[in-house]
JSON list of C-alpha atoms in Angstrom, two decimals:
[
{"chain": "X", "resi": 1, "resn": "UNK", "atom": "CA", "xyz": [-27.01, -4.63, -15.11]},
{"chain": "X", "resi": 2, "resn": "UNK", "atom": "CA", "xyz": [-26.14, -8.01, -13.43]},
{"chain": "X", "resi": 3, "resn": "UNK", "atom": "CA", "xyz": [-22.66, -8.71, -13.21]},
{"chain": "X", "resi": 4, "resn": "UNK", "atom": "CA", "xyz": [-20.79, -11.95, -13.09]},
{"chain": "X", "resi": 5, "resn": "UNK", "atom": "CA", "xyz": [-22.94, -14.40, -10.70]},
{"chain": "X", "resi": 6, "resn": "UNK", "atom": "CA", "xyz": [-21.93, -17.29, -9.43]},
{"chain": "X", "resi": 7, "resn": "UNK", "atom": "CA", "xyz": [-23.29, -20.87, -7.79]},
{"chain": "X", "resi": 8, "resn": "UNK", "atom": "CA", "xyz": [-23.31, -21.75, -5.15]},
{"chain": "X", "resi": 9, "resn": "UNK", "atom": "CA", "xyz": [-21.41, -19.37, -3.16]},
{"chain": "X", "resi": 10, "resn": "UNK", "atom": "CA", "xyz": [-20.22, -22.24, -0.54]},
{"chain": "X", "resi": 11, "resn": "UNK", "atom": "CA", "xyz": [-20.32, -25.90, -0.59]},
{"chain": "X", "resi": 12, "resn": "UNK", "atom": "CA", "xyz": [-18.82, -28.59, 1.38]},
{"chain": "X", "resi": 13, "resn": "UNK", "atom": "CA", "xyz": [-17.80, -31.76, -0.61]},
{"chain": "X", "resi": 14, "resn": "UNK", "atom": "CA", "xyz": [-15.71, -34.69, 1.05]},
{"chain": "X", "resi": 15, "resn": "UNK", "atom": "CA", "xyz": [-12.77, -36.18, -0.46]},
{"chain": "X", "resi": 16, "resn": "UNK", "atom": "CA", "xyz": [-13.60, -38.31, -3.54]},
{"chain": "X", "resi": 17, "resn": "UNK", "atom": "CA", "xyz": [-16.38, -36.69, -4.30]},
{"chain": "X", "resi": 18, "resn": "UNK", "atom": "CA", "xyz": [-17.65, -34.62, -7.45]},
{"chain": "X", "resi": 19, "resn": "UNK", "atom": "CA", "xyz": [-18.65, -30.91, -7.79]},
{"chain": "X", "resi": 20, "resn": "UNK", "atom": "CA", "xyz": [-20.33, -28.94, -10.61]},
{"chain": "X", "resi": 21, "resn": "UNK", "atom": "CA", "xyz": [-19.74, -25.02, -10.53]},
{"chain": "X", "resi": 22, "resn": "UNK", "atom": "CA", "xyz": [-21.86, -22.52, -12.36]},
{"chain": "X", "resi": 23, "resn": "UNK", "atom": "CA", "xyz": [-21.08, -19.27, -13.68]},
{"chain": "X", "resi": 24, "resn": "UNK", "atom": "CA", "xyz": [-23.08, -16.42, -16.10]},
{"chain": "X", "resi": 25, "resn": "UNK", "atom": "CA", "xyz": [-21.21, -13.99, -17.46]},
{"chain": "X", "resi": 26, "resn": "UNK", "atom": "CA", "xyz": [-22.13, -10.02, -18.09]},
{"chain": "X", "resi": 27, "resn": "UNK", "atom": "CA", "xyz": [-24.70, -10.03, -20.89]},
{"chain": "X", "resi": 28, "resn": "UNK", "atom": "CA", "xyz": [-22.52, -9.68, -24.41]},
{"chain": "X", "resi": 29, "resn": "UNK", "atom": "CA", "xyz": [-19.81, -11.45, -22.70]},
{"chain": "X", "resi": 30, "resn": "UNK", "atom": "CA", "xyz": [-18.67, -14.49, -24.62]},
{"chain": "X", "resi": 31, "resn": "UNK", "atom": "CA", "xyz": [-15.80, -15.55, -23.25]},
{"chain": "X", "resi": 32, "resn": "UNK", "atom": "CA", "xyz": [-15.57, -17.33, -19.65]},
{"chain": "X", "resi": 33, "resn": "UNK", "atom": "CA", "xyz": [-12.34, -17.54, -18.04]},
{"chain": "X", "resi": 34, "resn": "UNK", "atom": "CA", "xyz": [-12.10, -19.57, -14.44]},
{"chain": "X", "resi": 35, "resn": "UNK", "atom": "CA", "xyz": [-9.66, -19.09, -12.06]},
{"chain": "X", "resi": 36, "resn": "UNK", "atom": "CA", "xyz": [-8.38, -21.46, -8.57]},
{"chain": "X", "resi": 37, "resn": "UNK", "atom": "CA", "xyz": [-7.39, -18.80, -5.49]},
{"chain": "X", "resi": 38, "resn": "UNK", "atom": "CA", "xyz": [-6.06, -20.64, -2.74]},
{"chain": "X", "resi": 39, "resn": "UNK", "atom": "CA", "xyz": [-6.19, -19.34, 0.69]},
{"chain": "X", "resi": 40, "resn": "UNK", "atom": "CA", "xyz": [-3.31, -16.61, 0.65]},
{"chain": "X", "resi": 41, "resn": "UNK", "atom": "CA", "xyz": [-2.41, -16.59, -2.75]},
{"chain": "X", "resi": 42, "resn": "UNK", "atom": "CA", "xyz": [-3.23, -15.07, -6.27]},
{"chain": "X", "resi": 43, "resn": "UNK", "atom": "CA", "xyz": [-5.68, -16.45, -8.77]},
{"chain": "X", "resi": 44, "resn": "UNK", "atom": "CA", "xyz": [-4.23, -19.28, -10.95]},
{"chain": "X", "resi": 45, "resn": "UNK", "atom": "CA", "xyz": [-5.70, -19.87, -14.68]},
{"chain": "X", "resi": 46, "resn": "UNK", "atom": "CA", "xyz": [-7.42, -22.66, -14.95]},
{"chain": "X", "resi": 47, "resn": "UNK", "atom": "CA", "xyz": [-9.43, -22.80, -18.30]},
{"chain": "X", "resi": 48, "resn": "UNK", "atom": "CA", "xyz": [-10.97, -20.07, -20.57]},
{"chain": "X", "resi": 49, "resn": "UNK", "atom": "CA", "xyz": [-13.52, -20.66, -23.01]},
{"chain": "X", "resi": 50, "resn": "UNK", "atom": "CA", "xyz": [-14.74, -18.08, -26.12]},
{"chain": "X", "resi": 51, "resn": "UNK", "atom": "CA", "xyz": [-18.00, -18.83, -28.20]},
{"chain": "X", "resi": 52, "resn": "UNK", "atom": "CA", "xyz": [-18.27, -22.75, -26.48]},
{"chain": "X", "resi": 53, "resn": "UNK", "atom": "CA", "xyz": [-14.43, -23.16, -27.50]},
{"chain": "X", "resi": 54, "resn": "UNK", "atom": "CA", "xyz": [-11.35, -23.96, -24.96]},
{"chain": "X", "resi": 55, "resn": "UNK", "atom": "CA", "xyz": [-8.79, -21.20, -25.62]},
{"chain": "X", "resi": 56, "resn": "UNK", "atom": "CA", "xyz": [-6.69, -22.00, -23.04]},
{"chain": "X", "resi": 57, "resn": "UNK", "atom": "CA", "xyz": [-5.76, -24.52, -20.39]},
{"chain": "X", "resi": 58, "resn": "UNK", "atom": "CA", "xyz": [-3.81, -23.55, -17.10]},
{"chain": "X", "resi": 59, "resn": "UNK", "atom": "CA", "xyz": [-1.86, -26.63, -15.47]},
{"chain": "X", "resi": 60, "resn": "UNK", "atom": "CA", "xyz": [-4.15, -28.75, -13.47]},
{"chain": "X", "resi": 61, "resn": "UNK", "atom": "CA", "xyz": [-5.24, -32.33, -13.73]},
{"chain": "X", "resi": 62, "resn": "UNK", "atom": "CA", "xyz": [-7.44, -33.90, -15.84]},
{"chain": "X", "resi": 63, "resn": "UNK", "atom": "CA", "xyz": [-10.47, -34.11, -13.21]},
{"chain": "X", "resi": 64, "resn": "UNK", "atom": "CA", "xyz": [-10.68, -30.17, -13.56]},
{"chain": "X", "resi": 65, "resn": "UNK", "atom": "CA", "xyz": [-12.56, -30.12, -16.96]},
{"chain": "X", "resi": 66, "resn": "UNK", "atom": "CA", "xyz": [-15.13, -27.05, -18.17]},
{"chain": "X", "resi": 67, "resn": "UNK", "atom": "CA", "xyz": [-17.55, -26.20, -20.57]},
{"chain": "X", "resi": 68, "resn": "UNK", "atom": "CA", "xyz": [-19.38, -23.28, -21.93]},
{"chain": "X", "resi": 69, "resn": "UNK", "atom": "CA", "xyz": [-22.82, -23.26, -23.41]},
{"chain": "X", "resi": 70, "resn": "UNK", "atom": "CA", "xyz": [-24.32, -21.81, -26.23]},
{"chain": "X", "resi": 71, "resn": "UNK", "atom": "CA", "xyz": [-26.20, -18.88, -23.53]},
{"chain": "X", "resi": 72, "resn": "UNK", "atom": "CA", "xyz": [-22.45, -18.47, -22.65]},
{"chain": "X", "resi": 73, "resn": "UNK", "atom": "CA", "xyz": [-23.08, -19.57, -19.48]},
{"chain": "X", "resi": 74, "resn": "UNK", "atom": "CA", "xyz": [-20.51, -21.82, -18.06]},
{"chain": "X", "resi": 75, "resn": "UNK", "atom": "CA", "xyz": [-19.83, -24.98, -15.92]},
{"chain": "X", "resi": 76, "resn": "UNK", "atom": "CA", "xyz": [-16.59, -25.84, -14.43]},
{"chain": "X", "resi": 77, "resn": "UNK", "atom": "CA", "xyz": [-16.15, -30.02, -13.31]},
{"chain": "X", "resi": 78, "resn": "UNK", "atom": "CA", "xyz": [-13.70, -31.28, -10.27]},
{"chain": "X", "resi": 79, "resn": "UNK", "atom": "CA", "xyz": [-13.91, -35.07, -9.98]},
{"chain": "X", "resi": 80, "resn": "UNK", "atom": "CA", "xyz": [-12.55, -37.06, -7.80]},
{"chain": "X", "resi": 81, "resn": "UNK", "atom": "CA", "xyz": [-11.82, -34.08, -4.93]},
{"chain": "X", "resi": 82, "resn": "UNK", "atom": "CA", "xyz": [-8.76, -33.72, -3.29]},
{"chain": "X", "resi": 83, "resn": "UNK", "atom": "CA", "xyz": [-7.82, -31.72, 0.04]},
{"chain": "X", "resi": 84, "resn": "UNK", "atom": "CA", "xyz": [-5.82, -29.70, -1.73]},
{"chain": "X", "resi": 85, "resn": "UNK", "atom": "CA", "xyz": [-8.75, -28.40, -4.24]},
{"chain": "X", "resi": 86, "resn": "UNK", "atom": "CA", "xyz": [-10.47, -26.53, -1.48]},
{"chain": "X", "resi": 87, "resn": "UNK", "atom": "CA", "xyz": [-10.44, -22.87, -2.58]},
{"chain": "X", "resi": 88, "resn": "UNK", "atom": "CA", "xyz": [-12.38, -19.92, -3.92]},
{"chain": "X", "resi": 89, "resn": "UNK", "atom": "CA", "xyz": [-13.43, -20.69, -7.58]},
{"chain": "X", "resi": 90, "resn": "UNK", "atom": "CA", "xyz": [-13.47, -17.43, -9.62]},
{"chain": "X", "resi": 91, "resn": "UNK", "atom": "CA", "xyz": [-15.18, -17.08, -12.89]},
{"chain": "X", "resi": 92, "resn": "UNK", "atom": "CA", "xyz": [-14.75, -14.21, -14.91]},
{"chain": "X", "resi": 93, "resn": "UNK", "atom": "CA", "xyz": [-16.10, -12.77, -18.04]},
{"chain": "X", "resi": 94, "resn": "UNK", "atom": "CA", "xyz": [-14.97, -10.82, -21.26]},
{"chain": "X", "resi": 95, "resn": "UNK", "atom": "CA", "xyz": [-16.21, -9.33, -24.36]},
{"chain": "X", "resi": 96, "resn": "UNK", "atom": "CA", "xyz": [-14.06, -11.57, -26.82]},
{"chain": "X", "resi": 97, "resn": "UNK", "atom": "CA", "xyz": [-11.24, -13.12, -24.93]},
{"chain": "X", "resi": 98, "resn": "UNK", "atom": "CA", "xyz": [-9.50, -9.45, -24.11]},
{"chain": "X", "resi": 99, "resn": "UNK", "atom": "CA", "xyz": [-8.10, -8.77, -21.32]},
{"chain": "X", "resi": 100, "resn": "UNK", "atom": "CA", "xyz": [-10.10, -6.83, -19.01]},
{"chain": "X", "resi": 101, "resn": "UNK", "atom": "CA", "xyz": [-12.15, -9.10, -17.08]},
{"chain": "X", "resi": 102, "resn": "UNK", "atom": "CA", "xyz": [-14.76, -9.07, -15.07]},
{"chain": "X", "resi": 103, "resn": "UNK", "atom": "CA", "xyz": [-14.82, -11.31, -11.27]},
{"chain": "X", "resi": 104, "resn": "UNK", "atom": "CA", "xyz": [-17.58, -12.87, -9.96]},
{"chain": "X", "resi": 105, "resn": "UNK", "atom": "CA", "xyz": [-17.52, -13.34, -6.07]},
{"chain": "X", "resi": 106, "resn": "UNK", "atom": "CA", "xyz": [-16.61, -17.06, -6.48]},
{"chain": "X", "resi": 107, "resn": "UNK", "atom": "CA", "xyz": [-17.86, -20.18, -4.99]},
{"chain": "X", "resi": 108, "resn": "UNK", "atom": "CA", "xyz": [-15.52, -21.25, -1.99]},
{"chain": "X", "resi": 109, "resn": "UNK", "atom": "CA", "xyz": [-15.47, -25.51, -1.96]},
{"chain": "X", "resi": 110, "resn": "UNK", "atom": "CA", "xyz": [-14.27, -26.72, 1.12]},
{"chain": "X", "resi": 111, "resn": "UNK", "atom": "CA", "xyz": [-12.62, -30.49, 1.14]},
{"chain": "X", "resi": 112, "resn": "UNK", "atom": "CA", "xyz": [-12.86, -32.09, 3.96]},
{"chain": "C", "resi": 1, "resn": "UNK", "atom": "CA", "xyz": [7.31, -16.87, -19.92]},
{"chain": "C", "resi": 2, "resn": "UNK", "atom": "CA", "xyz": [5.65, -13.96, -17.52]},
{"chain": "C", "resi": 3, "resn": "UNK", "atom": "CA", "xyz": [5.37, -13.82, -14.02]},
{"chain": "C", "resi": 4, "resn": "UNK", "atom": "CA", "xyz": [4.49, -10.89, -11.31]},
{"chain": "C", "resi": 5, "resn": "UNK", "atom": "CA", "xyz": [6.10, -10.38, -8.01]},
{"chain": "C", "resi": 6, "resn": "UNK", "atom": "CA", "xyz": [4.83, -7.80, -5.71]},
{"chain": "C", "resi": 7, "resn": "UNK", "atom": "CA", "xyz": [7.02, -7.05, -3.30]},
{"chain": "C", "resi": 8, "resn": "UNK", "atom": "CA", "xyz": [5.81, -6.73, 0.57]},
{"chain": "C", "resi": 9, "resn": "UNK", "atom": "CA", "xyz": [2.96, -9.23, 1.30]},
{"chain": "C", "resi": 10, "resn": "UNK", "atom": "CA", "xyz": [1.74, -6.78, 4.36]},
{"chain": "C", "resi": 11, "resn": "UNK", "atom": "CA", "xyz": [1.68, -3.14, 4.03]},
{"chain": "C", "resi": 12, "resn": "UNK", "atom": "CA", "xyz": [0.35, -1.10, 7.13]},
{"chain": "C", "resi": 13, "resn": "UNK", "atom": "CA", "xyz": [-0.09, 2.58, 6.62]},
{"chain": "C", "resi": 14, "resn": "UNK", "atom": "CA", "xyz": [-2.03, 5.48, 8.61]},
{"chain": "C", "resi": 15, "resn": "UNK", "atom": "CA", "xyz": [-5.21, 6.66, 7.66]},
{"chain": "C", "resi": 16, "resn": "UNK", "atom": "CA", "xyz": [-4.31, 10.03, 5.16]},
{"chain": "C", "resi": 17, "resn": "UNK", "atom": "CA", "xyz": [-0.59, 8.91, 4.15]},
{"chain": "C", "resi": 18, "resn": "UNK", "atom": "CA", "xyz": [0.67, 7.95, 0.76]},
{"chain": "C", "resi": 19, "resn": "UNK", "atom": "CA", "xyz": [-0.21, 4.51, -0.16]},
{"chain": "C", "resi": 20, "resn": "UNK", "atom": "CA", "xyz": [2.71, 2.79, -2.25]},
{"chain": "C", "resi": 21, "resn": "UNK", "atom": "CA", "xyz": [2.00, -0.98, -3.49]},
{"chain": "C", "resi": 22, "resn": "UNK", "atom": "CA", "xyz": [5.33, -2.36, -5.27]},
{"chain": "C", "resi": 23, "resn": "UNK", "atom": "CA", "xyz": [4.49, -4.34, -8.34]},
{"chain": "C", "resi": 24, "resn": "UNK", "atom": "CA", "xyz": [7.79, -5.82, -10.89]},
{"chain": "C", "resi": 25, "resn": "UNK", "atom": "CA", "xyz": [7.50, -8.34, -14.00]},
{"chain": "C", "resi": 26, "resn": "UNK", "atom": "CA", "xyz": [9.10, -10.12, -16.19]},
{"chain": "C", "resi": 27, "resn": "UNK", "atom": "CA", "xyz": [7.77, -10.28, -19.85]},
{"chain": "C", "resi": 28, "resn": "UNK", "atom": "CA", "xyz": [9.59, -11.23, -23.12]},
{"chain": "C", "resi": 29, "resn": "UNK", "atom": "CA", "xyz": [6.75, -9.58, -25.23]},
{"chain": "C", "resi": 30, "resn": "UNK", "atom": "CA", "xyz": [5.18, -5.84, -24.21]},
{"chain": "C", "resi": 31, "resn": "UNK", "atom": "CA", "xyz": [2.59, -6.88, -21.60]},
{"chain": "C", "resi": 32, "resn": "UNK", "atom": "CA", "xyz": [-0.66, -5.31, -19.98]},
{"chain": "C", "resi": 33, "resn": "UNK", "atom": "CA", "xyz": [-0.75, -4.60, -16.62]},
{"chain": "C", "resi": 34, "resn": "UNK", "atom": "CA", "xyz": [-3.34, -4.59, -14.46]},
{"chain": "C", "resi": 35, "resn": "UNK", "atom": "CA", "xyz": [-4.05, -3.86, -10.40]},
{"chain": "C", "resi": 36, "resn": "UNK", "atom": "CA", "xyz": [-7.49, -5.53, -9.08]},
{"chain": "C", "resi": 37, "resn": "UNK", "atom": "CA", "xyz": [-8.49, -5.25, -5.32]},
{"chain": "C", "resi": 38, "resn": "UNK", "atom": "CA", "xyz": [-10.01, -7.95, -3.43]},
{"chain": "C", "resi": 39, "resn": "UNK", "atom": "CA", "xyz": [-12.74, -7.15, -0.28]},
{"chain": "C", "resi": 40, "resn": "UNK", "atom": "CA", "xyz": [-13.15, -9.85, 2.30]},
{"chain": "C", "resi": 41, "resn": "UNK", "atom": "CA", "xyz": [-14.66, -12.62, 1.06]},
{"chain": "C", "resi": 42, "resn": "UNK", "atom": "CA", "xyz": [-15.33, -10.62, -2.54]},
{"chain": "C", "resi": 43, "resn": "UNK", "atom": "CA", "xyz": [-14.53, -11.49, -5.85]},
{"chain": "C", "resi": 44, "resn": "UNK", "atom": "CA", "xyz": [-11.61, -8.94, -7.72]},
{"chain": "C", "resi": 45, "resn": "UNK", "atom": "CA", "xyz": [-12.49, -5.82, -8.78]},
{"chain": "C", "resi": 46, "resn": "UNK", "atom": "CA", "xyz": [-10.41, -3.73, -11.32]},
{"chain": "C", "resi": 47, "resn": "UNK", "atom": "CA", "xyz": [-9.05, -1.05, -10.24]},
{"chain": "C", "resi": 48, "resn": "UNK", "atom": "CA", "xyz": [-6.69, 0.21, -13.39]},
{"chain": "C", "resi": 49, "resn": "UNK", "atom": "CA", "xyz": [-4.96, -1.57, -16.73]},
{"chain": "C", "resi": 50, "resn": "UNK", "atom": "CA", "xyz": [-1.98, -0.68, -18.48]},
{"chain": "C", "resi": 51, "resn": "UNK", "atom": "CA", "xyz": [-2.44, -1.17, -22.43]},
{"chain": "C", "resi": 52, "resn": "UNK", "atom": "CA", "xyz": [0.62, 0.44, -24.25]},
{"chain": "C", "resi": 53, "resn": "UNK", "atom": "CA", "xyz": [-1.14, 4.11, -23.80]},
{"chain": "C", "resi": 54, "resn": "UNK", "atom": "CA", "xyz": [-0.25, 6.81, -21.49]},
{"chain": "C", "resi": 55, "resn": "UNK", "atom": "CA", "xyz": [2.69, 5.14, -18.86]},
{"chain": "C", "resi": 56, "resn": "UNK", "atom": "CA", "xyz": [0.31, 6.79, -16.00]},
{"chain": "C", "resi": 57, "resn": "UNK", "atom": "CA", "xyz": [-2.27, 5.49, -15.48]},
{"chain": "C", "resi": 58, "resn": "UNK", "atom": "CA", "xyz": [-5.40, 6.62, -13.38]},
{"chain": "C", "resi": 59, "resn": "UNK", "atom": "CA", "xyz": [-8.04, 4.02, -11.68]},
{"chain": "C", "resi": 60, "resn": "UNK", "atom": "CA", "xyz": [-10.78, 4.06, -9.45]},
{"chain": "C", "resi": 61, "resn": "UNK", "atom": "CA", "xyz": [-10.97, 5.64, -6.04]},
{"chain": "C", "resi": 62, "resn": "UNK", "atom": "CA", "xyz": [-8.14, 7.73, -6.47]},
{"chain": "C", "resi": 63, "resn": "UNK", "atom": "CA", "xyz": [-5.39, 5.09, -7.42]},
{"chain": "C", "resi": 64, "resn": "UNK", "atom": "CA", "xyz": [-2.87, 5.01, -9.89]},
{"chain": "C", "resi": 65, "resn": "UNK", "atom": "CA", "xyz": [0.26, 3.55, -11.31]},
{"chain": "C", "resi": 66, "resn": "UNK", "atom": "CA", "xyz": [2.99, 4.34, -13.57]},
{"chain": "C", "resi": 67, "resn": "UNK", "atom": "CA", "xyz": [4.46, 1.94, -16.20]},
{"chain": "C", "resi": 68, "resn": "UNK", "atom": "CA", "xyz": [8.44, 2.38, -16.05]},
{"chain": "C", "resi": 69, "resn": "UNK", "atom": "CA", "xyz": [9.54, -0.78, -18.78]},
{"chain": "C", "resi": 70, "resn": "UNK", "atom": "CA", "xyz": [13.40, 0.68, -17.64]},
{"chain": "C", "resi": 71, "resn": "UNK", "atom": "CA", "xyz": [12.80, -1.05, -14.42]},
{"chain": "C", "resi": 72, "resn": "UNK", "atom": "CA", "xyz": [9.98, -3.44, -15.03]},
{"chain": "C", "resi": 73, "resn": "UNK", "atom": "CA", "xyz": [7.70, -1.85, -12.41]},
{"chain": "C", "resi": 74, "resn": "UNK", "atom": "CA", "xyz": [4.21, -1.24, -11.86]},
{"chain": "C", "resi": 75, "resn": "UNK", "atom": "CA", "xyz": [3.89, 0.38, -8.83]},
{"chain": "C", "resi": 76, "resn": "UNK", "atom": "CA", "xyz": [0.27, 1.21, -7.59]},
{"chain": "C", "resi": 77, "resn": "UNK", "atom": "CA", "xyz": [-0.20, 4.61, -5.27]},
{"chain": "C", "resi": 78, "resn": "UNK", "atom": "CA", "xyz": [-2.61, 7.00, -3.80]},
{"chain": "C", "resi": 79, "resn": "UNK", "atom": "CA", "xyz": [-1.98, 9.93, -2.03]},
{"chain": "C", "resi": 80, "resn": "UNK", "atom": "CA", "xyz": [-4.27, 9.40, 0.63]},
{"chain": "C", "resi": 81, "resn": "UNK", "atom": "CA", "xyz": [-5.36, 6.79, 2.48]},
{"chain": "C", "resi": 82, "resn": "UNK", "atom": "CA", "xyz": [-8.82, 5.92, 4.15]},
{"chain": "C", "resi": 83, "resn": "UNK", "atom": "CA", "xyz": [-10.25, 2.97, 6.18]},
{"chain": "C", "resi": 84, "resn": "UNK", "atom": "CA", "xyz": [-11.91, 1.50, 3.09]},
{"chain": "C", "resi": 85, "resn": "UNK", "atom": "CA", "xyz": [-9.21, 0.93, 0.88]},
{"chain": "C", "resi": 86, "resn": "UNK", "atom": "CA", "xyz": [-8.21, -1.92, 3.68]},
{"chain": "C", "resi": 87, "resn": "UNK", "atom": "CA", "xyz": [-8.01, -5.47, 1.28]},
{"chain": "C", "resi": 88, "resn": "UNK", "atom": "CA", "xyz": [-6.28, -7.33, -0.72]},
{"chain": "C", "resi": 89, "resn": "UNK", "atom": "CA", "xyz": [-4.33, -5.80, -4.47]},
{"chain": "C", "resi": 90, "resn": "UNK", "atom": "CA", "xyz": [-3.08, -7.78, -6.54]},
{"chain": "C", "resi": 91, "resn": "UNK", "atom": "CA", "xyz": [-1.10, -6.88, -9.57]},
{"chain": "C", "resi": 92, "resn": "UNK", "atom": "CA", "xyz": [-1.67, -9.02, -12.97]},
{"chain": "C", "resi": 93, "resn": "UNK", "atom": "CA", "xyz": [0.55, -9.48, -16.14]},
{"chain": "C", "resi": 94, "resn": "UNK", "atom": "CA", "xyz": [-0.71, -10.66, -19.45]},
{"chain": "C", "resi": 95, "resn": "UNK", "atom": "CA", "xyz": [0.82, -10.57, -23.27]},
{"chain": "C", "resi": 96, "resn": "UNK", "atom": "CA", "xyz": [-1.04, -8.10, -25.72]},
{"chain": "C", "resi": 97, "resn": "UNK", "atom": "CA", "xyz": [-0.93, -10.34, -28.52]},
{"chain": "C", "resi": 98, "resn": "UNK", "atom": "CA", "xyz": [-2.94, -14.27, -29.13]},
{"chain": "C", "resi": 99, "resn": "UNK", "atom": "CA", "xyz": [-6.49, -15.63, -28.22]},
{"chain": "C", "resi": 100, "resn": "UNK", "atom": "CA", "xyz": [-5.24, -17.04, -25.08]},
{"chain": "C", "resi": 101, "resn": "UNK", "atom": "CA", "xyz": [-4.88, -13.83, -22.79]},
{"chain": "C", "resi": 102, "resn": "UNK", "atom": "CA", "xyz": [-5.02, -15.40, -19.29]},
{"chain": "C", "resi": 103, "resn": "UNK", "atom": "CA", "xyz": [-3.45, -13.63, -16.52]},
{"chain": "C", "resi": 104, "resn": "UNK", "atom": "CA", "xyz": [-0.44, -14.22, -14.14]},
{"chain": "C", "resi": 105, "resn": "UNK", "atom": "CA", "xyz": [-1.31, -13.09, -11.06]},
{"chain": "C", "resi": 106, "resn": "UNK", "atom": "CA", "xyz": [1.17, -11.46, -8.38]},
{"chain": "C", "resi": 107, "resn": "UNK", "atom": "CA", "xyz": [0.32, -13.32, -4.54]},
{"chain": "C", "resi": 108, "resn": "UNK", "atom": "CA", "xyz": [-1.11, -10.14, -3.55]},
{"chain": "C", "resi": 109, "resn": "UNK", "atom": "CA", "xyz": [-0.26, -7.27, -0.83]},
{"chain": "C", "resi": 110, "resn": "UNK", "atom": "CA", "xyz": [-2.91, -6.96, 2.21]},
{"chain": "C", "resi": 111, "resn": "UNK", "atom": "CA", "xyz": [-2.93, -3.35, 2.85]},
{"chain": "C", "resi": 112, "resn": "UNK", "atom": "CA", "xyz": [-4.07, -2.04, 6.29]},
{"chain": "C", "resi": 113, "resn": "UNK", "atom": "CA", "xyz": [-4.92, 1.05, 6.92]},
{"chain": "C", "resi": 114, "resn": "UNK", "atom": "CA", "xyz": [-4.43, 2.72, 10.52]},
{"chain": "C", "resi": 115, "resn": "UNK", "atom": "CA", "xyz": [-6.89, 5.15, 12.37]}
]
C-alpha cells in the first residue's frame, strides 16, 4: 500500500514568491494534517483538514492557507515567502481526525 | 495548554547499552503520548502511543515507554542499542478528547549510537 506521498520533495523559491505543496494521504484516510519542521526543531501544527473541512489552525500568518479536496488529497499555499519559511513541510494523514498519524517524507522549501 | 519537553537534545550511547530518551509534559486534561523517530532526511515514523491502556507500552524495534502521570514522564527505552537506531525521537502530546487533535511536539533528542 502507498503511504503518505508528497510533492515535490525539494524546491527552491526566492523571497516574495509563491509555493503550492501537494500531499495524498493513505487510501481511507480523510483527514490531512500539515506540519512546519524547522531545521533543529519539532514539527509545529499548522492546519488540519477532515472530509474538505478546517478543523484546526496552528499560529501562522495568513499567507499559509490549505485546502483539501474531495479525493482527500491536499494542497497547502505560502504566499508571499519569507526567509524564515524555509523548512521541511510534513503532511500527515488519519482515519478521522484521531490521533495516530501517518508522515510523509515532506517537501523541504528553501528561501533564498 | 500542553507542551512536551524532552530533556537532553544529544544522547550518545555505545552500541549494546540501554538506551534511555527522557520525555515530561504538562497537560490539564489526560493526554496521549506518542514517540516518533525521524531518519536523515525522512519523514516521522511512529514508533509507540500511549492511549489511557496499559502504562507500558511496547513499540517497534524493541522500544518502549512507561506512562508514570505521578511524575508527568514518558520516558522512551531499549535495552539494547544498535547502529540503526542512530536519528532523531521526538516525543508528542495531544488531548484525548475534541475534533481538533493536533500534536505538540517535544524539539527532539538526536541519539548516537557508538561502535
Amino acid at each position: 500500500d502507498a503511504g503518505v506521498t508528497q510533492s515535490p520533495t525539494h524546491l527552491i523559491k526566492t523571497r516574495g514568491q509563491h509555493v503550492t505543496l501537494r500531499c495524498s494521504p493513505i487510501s481511507g484516510h480523510k483527514s490531512v494534517s500539515w506540519y512546519q519542521q524547522v531545521l533543529g526543531q519539532g514539527p509545529q501544527f499548522i492546519f488540519q483538514y477532515y472530509e474538505k473541512e478546517e478543523r484546526g489552525r496552528g499560529n501562522f500568518p495568513d499567507r499559509f492557507s490549505a485546502r483539501q479536496f474531495p479525493n482527500y488529497s491536499s494542497e497547502l499555499n505560502v504566499n508571499a515567502l519569507l526567509l524564515g519559511d524555509s523548512a521541511l513541510y510534513l503532511c500527515a494523514s488519519s482515519l478521522s481526525g484521531a490521533n495516530v498519524l501517518t508522515f510523509g517524507a515532506g517537501s523541504r522549501l528553501t528561501v533564498l | 495548554a500542553q507542551s512536551v519537553t524532552q530533556l537532553g537534545s544529544h544522547v550518545s550511547v555505545s552500541e549494546g547499552a540501554l538506551v534511555l530518551l527522557r520525555c515530561n509534559y504538562s497537560s490539564s486534561v489526560p493526554p496521549y503520548l506518542f514517540w516518533y523517530v525521524q531518519y536523515p532526511n525522512q519523514g516521522l515514523q511512529l514508533l509507540l502511543k500511549y492511549t489511557s491502556a496499559a502504562t507500558l507500552v511496547k513499540g517497534i524495534n524493541g522500544f518502549e515507554a512507561e506512562f508514570k502521570k505521578s511524575e508527568t514522564s514518558f520516558h522512551l527505552t531499549k535495552p539494547s542499542a544498535h547502529m540503526s537506531d542512530a536519528a532523531e525521537y521526538f516525543c508528542a502530546v495531544s488531548s484525548n478528547a475534541g475534533n481538533n487533535r493536533k500534536l505538540i511536539w517535544g524539539l527532539g533528542t538526536s541519539l548516537a549510537v557508538n561502535p
